[in-house]
XYZ file of C-alpha atoms in Angstrom:
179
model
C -48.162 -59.079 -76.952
C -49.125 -62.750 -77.783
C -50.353 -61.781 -80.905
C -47.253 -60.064 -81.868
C -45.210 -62.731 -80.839
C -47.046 -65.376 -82.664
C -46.864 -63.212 -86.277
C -43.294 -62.627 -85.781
C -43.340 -58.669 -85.637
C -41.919 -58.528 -82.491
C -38.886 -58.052 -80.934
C -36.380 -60.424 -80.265
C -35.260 -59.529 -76.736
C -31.825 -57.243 -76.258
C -29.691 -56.691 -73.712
C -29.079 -52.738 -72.569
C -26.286 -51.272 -71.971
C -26.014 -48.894 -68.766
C -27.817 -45.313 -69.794
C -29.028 -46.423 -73.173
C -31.963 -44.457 -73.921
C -35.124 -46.738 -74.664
C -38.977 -46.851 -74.986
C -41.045 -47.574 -72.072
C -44.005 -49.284 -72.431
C -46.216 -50.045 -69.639
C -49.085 -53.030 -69.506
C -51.402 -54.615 -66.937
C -51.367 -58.219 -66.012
C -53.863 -60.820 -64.260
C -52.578 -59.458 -61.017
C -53.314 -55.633 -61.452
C -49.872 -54.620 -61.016
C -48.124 -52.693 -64.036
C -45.474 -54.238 -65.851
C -43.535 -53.010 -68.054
C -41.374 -53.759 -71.512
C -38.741 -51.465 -72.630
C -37.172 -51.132 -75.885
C -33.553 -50.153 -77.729
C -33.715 -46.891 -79.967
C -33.128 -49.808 -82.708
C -36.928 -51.144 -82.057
C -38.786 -47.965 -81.464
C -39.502 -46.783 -84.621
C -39.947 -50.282 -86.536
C -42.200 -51.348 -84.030
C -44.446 -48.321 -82.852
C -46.810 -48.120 -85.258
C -47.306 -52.633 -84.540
C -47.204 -51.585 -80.723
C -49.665 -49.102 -80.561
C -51.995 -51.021 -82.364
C -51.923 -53.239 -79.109
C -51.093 -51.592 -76.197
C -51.916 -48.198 -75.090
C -48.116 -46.363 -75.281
C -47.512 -43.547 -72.800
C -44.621 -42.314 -75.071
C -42.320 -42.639 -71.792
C -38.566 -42.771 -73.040
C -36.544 -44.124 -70.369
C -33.142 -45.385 -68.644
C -32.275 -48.266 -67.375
C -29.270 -47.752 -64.833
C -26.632 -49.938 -63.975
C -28.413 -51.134 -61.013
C -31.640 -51.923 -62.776
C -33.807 -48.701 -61.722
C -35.615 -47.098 -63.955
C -35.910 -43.510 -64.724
C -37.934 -41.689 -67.021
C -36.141 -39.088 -68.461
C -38.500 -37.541 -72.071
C -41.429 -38.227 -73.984
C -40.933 -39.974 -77.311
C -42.812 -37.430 -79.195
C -40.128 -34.943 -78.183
C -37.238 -37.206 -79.873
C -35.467 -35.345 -82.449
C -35.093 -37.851 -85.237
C -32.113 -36.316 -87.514
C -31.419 -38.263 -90.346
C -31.485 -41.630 -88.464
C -29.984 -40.516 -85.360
C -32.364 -40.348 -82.479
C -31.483 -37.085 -79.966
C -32.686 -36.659 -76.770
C -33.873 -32.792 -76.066
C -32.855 -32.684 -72.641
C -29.156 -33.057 -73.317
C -29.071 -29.946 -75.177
C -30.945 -27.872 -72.716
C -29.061 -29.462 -69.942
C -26.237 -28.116 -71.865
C -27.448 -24.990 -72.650
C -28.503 -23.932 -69.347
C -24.603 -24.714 -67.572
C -24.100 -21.274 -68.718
C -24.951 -18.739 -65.377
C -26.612 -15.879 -67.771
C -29.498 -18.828 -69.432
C -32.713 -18.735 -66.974
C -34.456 -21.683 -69.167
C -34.120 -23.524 -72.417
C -36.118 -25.877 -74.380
C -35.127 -28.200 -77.673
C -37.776 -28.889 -80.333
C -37.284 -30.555 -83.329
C -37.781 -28.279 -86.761
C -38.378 -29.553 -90.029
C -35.150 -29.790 -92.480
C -35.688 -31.088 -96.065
C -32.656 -33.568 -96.347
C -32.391 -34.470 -92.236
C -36.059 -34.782 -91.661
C -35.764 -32.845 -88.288
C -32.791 -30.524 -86.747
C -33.054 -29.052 -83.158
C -33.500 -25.982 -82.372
C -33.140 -24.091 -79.201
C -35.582 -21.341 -77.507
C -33.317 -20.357 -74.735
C -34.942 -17.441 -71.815
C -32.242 -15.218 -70.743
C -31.855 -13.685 -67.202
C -32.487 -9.795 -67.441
C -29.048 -7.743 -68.169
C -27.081 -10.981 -70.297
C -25.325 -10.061 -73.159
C -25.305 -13.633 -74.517
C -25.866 -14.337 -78.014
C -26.908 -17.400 -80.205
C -23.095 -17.514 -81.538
C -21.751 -17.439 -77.761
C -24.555 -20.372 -76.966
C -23.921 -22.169 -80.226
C -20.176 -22.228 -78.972
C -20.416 -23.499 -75.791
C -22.829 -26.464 -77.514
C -20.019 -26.942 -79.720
C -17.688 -27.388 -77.142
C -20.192 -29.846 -75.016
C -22.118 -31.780 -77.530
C -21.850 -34.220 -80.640
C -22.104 -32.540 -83.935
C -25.541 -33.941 -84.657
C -26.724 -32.727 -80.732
C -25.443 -28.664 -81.809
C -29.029 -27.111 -82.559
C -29.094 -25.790 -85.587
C -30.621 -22.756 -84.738
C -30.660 -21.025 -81.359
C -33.559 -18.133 -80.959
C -33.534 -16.054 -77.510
C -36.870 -15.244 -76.268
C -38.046 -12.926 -74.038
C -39.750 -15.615 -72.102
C -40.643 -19.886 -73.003
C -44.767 -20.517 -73.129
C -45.965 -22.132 -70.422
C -48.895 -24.257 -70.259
C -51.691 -24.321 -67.520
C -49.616 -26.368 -64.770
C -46.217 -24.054 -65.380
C -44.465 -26.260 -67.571
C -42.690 -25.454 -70.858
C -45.395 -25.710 -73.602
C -42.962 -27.528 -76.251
C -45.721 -28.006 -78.704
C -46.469 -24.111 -79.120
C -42.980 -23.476 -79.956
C -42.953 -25.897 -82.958
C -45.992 -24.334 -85.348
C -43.246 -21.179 -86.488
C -40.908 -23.562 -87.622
C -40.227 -24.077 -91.195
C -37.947 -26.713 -93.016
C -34.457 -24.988 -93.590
């Protein structure tokens, strides 16, 4: 960090605003204990290519609540960047799956040729539902920011799982192609 202070690249310090969304990046110091350095969605990309040239990142995105506790809420390299506008993954499936008849639901980013990337939702339905994408893609509508509606909701049979149960995001991402 001394090194990126003393070129200039880094940056200047910020004050956050209750449940902004922001880069967590964790280093050691001369006593052992981790410390850590978190930055705006205004930093993150300008600075994490400088960053990781220096630290080791974890990718943690975090936020920092009113009363100064930290929670990790998503990985960075799950942030849907769409056209400019960062979007967190986990407010659409928390959206998504208020609806009784949605077992699970996960948000990747696809490829678009003007945004960059657009979500889209894999949702897992509970046997016997008669929801479709156009009744989920409603109810987003209704509960999310234009930019936050995915632009393309799939139902699957069942979300990929990886070896410890979670959802495998990163095998749902190779069938996408830009729309």
């Amino acid at each position: 960090m001394d090194e990126l202070a003393r070129t200039g690249e880094g940056p200047d310090a910020v004050e956050l605003t209750g449940d902004e969304l922001s880069l967590v990046i964790y280093t050691s110091g001369s006593t052992g204990r981790p410390k850590g350095v978190m930055l705006d969605h205004s930093h993150v990309e300008a600075m994490s290519s400088t960053m990781s040239a220096h630290l080791g990142l974890t990718g943690d995105v975090g936020i920092l609540d009113a009363d100064g506790s930290l929670r990790i809420v998503d990985r960075l390299k799950d942030m849907i960047i769409r056209g400019g506008e960062n979007i967190n993954p986990k407010e659409i499936e928390a959206v998504v799956t208020e609806l009784d008849d949605v077992l699970e639901a996960a948000v990747v980013g696809g490829p678009d040729t003007v945004l960059g990337e657009v979500p889209i939702a894999h949702v897992s339905l509970y046997p016997g539902s008669t929801l479709t994408p156009a009744d989920l893609a409603r109810h987003c509508r209704a509960h999310l920011t234009r930019v936050k509606v995915p632009e393309r909701i799939e139902i699957v049979e069942a979300l990929p799982k990886n070896p410890v149960g979670k959802i495998d995001k990163p095998r749902l991402r190779p069938g996408l192609h830009p729309a």
